[in-house]
mmCIF file of C-alpha atoms in Angstrom:
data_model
loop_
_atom_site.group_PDB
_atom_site.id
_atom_site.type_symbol
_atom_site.label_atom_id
_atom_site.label_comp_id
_atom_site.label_asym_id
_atom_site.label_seq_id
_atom_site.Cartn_x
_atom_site.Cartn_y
_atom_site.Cartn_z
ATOM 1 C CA UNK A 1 -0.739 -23.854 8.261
ATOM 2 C CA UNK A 2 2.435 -25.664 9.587
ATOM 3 C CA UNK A 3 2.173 -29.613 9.160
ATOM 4 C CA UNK A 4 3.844 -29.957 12.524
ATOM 5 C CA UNK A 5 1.252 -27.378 14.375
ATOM 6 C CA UNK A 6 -1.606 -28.784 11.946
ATOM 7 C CA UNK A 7 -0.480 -32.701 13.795
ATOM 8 C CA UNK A 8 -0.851 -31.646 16.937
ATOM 9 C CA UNK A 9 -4.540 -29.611 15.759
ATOM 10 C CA UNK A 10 -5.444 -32.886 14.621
ATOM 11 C CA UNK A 11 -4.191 -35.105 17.567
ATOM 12 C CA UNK A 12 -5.872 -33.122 20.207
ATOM 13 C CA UNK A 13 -9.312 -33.723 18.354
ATOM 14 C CA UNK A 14 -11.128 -35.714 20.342
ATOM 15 C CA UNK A 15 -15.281 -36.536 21.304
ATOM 16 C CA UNK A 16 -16.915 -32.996 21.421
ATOM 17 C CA UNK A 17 -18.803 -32.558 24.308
ATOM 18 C CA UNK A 18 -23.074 -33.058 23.776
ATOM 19 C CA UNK A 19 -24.626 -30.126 24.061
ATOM 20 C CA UNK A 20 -28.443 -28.997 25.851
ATOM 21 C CA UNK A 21 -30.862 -29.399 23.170
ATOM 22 C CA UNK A 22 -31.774 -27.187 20.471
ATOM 23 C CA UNK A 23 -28.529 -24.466 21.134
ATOM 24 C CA UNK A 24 -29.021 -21.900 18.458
ATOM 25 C CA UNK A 25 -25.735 -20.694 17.001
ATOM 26 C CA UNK A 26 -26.254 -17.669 14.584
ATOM 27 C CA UNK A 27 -23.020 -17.138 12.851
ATOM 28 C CA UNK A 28 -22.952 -13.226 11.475
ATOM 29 C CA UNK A 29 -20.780 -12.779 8.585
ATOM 30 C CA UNK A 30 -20.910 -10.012 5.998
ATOM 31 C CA UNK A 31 -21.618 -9.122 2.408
ATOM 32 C CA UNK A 32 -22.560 -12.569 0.262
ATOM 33 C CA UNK A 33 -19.696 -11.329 -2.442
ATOM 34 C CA UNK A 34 -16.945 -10.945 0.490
ATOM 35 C CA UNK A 35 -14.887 -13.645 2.129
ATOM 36 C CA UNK A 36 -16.896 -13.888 5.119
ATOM 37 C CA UNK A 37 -19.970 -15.116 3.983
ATOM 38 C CA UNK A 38 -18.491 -18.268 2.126
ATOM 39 C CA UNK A 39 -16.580 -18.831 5.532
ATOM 40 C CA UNK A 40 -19.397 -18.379 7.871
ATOM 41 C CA UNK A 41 -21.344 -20.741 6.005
ATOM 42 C CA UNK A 42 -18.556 -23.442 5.858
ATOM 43 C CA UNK A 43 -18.679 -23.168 9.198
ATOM 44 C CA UNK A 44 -22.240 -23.805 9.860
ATOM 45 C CA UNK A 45 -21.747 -26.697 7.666
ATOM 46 C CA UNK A 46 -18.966 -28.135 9.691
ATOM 47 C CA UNK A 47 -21.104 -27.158 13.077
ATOM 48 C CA UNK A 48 -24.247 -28.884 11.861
ATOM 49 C CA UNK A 49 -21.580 -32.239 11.644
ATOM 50 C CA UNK A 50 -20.019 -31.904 14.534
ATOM 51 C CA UNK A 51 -21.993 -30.086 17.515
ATOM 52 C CA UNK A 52 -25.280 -32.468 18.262
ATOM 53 C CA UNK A 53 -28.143 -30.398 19.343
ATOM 54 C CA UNK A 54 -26.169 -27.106 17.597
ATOM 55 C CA UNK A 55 -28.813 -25.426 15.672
ATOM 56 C CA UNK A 56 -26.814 -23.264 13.509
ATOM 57 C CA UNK A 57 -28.097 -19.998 11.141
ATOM 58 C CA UNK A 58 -25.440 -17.862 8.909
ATOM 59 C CA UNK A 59 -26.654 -13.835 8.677
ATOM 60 C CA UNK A 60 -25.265 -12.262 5.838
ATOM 61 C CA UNK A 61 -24.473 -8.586 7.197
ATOM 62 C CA UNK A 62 -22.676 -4.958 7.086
ATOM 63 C CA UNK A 63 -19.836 -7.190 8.595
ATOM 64 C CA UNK A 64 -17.597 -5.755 11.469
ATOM 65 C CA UNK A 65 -18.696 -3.040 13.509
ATOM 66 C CA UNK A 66 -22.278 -3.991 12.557
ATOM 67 C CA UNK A 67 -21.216 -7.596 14.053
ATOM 68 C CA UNK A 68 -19.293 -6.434 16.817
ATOM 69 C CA UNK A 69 -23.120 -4.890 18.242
ATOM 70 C CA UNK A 70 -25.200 -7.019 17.598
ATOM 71 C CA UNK A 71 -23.074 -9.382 19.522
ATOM 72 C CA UNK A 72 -23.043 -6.838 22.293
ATOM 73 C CA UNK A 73 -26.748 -7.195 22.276
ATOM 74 C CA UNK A 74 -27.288 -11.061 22.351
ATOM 75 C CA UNK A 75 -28.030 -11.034 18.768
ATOM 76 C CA UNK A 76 -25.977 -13.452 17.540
ATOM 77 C CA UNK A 77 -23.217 -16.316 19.212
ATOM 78 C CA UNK A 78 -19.840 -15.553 16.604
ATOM 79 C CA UNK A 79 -19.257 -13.141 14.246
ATOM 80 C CA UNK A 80 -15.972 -12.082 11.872
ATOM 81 C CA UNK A 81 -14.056 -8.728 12.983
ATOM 82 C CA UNK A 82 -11.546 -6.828 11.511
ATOM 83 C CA UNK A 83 -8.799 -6.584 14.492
ATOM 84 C CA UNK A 84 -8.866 -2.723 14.670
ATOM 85 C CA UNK A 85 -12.818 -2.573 14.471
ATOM 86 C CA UNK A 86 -12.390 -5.560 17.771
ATOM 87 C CA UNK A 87 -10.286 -2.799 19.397
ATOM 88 C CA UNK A 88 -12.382 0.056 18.963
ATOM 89 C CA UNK A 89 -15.250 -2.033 20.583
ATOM 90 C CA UNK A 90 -13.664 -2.618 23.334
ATOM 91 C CA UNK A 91 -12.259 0.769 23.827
ATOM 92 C CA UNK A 92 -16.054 2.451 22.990
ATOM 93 C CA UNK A 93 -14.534 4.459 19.824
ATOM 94 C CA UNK A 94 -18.138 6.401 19.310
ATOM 95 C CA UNK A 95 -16.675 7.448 15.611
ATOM 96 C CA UNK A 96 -16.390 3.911 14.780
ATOM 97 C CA UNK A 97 -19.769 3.505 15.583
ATOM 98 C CA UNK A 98 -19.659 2.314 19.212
ATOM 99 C CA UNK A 99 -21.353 4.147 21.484
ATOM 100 C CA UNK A 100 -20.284 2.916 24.502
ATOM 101 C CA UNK A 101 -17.602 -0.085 25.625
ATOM 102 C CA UNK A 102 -18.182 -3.328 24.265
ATOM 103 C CA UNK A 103 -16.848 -5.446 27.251
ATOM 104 C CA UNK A 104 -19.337 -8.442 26.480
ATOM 105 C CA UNK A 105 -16.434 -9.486 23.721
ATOM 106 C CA UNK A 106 -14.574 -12.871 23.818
ATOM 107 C CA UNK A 107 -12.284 -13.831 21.385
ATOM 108 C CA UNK A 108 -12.562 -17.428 19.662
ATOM 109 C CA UNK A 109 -9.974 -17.122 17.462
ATOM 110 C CA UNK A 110 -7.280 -14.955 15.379
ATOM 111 C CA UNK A 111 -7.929 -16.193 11.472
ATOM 112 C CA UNK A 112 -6.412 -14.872 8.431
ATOM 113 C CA UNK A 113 -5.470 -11.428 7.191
ATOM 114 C CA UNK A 114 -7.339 -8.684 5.445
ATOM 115 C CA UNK A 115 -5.749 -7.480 2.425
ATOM 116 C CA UNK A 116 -6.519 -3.533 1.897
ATOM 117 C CA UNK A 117 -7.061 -4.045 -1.670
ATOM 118 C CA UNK A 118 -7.229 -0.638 -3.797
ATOM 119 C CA UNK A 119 -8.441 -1.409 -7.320
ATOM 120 C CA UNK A 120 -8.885 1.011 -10.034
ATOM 121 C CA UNK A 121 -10.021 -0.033 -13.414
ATOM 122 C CA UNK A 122 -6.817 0.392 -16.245
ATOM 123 C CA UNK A 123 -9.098 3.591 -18.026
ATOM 124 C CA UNK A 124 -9.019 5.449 -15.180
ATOM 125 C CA UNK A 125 -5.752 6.861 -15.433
ATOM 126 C CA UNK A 126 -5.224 5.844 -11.701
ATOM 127 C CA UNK A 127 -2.103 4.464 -10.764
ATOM 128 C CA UNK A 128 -1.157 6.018 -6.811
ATOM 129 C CA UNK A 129 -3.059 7.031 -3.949
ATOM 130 C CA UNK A 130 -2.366 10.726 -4.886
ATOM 131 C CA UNK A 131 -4.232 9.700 -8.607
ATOM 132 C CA UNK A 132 -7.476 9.109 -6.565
ATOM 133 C CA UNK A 133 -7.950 13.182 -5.808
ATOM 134 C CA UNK A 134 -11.477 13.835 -7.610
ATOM 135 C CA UNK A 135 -12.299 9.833 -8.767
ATOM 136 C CA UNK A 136 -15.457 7.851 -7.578
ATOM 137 C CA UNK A 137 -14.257 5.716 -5.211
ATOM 138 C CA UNK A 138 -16.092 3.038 -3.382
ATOM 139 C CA UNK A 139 -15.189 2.399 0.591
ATOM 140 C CA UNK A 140 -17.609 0.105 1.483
ATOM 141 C CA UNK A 141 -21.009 0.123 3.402
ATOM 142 C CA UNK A 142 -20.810 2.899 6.348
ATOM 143 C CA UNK A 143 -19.060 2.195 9.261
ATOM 144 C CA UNK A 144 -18.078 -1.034 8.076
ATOM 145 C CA UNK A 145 -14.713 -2.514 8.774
ATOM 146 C CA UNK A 146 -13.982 -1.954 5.415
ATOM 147 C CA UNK A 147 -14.846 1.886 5.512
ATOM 148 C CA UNK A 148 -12.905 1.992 8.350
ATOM 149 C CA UNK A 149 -9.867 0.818 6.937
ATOM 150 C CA UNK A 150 -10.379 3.390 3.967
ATOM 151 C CA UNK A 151 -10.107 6.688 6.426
ATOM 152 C CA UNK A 152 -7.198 5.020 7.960
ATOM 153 C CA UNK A 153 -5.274 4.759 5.308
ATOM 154 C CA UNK A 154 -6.398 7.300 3.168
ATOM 155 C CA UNK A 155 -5.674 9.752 6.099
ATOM 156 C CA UNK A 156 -2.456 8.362 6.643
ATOM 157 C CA UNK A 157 -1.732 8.595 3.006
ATOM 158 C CA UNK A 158 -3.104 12.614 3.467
ATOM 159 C CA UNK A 159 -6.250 12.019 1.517
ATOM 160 C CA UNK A 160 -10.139 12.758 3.016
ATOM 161 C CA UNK A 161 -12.928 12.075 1.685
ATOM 162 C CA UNK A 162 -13.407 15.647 0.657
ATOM 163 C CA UNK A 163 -10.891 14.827 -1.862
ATOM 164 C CA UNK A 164 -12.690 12.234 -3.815
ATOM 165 C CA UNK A 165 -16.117 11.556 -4.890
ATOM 166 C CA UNK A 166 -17.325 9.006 -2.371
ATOM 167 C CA UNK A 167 -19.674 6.228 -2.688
ATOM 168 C CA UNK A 168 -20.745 3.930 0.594
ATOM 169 C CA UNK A 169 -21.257 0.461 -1.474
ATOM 170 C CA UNK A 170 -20.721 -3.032 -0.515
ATOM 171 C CA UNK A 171 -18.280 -5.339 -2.907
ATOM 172 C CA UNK A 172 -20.563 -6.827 -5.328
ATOM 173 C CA UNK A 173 -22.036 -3.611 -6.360
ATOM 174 C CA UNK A 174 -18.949 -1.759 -6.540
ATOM 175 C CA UNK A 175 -17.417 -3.769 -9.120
ATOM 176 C CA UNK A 176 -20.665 -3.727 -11.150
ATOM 177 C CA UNK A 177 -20.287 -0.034 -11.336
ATOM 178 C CA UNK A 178 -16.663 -0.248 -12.005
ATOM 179 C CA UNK A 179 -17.590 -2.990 -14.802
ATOM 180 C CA UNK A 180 -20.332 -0.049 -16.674
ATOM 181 C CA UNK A 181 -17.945 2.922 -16.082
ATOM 182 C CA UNK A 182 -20.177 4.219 -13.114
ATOM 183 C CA UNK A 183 -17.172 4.048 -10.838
ATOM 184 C CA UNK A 184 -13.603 4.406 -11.069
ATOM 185 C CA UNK A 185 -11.819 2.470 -8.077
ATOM 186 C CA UNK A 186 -12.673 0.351 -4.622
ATOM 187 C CA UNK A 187 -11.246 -0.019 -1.322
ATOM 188 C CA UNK A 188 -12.003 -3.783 -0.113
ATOM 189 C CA UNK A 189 -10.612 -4.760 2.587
ATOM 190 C CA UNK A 190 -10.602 -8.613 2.410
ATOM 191 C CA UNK A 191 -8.739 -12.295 1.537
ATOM 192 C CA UNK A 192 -6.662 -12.427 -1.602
ATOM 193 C CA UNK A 193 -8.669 -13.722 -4.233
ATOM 194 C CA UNK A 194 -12.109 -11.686 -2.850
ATOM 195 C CA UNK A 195 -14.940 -12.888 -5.501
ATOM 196 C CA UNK A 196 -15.632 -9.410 -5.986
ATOM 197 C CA UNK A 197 -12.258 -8.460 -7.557
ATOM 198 C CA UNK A 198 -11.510 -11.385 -9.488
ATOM 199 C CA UNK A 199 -14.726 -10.895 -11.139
ATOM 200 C CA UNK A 200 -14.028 -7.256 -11.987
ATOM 201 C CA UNK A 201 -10.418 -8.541 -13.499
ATOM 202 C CA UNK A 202 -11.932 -11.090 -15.610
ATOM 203 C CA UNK A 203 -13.554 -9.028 -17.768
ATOM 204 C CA UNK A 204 -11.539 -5.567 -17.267
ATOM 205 C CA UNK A 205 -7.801 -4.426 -16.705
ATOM 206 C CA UNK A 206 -7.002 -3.745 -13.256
ATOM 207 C CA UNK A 207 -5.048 -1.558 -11.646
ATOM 208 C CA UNK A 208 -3.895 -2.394 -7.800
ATOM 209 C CA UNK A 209 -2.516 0.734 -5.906
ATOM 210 C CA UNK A 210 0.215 0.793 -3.778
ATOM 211 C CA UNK A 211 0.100 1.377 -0.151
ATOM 212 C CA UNK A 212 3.600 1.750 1.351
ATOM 213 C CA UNK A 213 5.224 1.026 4.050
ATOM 214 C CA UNK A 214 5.297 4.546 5.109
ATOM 215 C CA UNK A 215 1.592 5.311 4.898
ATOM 216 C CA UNK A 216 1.188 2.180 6.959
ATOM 217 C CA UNK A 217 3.378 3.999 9.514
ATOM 218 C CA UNK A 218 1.868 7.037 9.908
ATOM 219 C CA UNK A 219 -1.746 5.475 10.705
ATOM 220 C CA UNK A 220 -0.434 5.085 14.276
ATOM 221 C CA UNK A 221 -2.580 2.008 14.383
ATOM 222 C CA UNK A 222 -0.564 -1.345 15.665
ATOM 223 C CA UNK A 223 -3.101 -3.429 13.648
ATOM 224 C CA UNK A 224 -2.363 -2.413 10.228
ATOM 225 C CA UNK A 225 0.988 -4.263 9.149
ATOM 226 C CA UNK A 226 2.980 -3.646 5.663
ATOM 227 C CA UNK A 227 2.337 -6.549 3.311
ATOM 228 C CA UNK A 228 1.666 -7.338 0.215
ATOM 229 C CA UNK A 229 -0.664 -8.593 -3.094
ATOM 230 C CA UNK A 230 1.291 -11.274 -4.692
ATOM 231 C CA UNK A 231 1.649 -11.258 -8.410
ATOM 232 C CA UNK A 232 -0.952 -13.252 -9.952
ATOM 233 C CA UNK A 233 -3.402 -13.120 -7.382
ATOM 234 C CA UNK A 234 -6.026 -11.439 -9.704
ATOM 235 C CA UNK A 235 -5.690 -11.604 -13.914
ATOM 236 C CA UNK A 236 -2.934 -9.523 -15.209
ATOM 237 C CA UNK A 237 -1.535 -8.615 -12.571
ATOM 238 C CA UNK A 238 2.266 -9.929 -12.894
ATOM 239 C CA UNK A 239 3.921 -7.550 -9.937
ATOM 240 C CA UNK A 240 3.820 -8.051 -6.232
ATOM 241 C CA UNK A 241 1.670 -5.104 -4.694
ATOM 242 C CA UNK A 242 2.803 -3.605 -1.848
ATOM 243 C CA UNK A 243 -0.301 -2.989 0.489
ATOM 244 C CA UNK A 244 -1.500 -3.235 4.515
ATOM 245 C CA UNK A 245 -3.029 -6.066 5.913
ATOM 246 C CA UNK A 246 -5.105 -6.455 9.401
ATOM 247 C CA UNK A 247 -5.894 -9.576 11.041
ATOM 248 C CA UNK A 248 -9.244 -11.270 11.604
ATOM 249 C CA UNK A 249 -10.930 -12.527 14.302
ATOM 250 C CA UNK A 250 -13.613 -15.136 14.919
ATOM 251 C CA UNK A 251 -15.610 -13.334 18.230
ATOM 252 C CA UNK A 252 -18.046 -14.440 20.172
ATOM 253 C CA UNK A 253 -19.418 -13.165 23.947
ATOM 254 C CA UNK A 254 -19.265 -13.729 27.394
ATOM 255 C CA UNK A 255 -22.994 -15.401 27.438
ATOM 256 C CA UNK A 256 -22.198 -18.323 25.446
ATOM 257 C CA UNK A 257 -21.689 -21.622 26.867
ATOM 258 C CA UNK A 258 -18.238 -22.332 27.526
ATOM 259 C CA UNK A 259 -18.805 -25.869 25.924
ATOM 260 C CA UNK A 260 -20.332 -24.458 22.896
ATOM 261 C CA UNK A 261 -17.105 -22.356 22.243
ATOM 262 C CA UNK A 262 -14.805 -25.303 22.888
ATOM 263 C CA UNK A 263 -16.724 -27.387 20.457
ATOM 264 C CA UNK A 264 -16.686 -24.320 17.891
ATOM 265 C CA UNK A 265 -13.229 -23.904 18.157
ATOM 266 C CA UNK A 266 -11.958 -27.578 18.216
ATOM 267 C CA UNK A 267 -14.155 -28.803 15.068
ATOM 268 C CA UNK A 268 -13.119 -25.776 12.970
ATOM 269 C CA UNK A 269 -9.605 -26.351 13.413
ATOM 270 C CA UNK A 270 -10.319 -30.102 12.951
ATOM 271 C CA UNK A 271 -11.807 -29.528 9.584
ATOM 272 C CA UNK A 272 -9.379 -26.781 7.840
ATOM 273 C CA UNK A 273 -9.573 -28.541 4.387
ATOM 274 C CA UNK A 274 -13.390 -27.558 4.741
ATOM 275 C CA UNK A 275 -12.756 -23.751 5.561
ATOM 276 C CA UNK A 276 -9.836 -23.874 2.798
ATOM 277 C CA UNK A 277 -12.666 -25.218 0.120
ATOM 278 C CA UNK A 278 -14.913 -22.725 0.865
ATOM 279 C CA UNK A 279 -11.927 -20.039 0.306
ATOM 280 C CA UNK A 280 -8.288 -19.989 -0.687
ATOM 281 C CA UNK A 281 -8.089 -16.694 2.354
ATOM 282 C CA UNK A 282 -8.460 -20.109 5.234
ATOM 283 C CA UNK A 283 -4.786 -21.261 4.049
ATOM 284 C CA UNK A 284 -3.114 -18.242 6.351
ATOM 285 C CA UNK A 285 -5.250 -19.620 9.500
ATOM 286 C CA UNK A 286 -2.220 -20.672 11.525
ATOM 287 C CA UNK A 287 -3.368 -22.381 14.791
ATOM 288 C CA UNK A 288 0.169 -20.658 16.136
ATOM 289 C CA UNK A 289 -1.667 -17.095 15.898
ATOM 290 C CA UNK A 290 -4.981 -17.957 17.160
ATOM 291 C CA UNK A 291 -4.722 -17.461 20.389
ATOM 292 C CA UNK A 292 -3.171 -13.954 20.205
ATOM 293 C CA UNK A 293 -6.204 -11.109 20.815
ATOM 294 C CA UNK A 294 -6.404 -7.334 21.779
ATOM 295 C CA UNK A 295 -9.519 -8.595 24.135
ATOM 296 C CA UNK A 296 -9.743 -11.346 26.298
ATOM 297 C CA UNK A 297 -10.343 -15.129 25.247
ATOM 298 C CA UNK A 298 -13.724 -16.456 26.144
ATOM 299 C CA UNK A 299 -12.667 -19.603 28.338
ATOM 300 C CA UNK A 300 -13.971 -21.974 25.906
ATOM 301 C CA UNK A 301 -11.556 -21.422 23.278
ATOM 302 C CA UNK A 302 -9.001 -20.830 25.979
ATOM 303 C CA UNK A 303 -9.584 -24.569 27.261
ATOM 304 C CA UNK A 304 -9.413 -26.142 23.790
ATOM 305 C CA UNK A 305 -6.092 -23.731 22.838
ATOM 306 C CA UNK A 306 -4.085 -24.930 26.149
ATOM 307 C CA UNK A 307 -5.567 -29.061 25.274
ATOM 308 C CA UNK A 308 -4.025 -28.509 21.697
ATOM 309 C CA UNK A 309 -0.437 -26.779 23.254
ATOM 310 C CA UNK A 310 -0.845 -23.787 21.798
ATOM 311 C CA UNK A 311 -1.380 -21.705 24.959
ATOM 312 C CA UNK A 312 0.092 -22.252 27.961
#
């Protein structure tokens, strides 16, 4: 985060408006061994400061598209998104497991990227995309962001499923199978540094697969942008990774209070070193970006972005 934008975060920070009593504020998240979860409940810790009368709850969930309905429905007042799962809402992709046009959706805020992180354990003999032809591979739970980032690219790469032996499995129990030679690789789509994968590196060798530039291409998809895994991010691994990355987004609906997502957005940006404590991924939260969404702001956070200058 820039120290000049970060002043001006800072300087706009001022009383938070009271809100009606008892205002629930369940915060849906994902899978406790993603990025998330530690986030979402950072947040509720920084809420339960800073809103009076903010009753806040953190639900551990499937994560995206699971998050992306259930806001939809009333079910919950923010959520984390994967930016192409946020599109698909909106647009009613019924394959991405929308079955009609989410048009309740209001962004709070862009966050940090999601690193499409391809690990293979060092005995598996895989080393490219094209190595993963007849492996177990994880891609997350079904219909997840996460699993939708694996067709993506893995289509864009000329893979299907058909190709590989599939497993639907969340983080945490990926890398356990990974860790008693149950499983040979994982697609996790998530901050550098996910729990998940530094705990499989710890005790195993790791291999992180490419994803080029080119593959990133031929997904057609604006969201996915060429990137990369910088060396060092995970144990022995001394080599910058080329790989995709998609934004995230902090989402809310058009039924909450406008004064609730105002104090929601100002406070978080108010209290980055909290986020960043809860995970290294909160360091590429760049107030610059956060206005910047494929749906339409919900007026709260548009209010606080044009008090702090970063929307005019």
């Amino acid at each position: 985060m820039k120290r000049v934008i970060a002043g001006a975060v800072l300087a706009s920070f001022l009383a938070l408006p009271a809100l009606a009593a008892d205002q629930f504020l369940n915060i849906l998240t994902g899978g406790t061994s993603g990025v998330y979860y530690p986030l979402g409940n950072a947040l509720s810790s920084i809420y339960g400061k800073t809103l009076p009368g903010a009753r806040v709850t953190v639900q551990a969930t499937k994560a995206s598209v699971e998050n992306l309905n259930l806001l939809q429905a009333g079910r919950g007042e923010l959520a984390f998104t994967l930016g192409d799962s946020l599109t698909q809402a909106w647009e009613g992709v019924e394959e991405a497991g929308y079955k009609a046009p989410l048009k309740k959706l209001r962004t709070v805020a862009a966050i940090y990227p999601n690193y499409i992180q391809i690990v293979a354990t060092a005995d598996s003999g895989i080393k490219t995309l094209a190595d993963l032809k007849g492996k177990r591979v994880s891609v997350g739970a079904p219909k997840s962001g996460t699993e939708l980032n694996a067709r993506a690219i893995f289509k864009a790469a000329g893979l299907s499923y058909s190709d590989m032996k599939v497993q639907y499995l969340p983080f945490g129990e990926s890398v356990e199978l990974m860790k008693n030679k149950q499983l040979d690789a994982t697609l996790q789509s998530a901050g550098l540094g996910v729990s998940s994968l530094r705990d499989l590196a710890t005790g195993d060798d790791i291999v992180i697969v490419a994803v080029s530039a080119e593959v990133i291409a031929k997904t057609g998809d604006p969201a996915y942008i060429a990137s990369v895994v910088p060396a060092n991010t995970y144990r022995g691994q001394t080599v910058d990774v080329p790989t995709a990355a998609v934004r995230n987004f902090l989402v809310t609906h058009e039924g909450v209070p406008a004064d609730l997502v105002y104090g929601m957005t100002k406070s978080m940006f108010a209290n980055m070193p909290d986020l960043l404590a809860a995970h290294s991924a909160a360091r590429e939260i760049d107030p610059a970006n956060a206005a910047r969404s494929p749906i339409p702001l919900h007026p709260g956070a548009e209010k606080y972005y044009r008090e702090a200058g970063l929307l005019k």
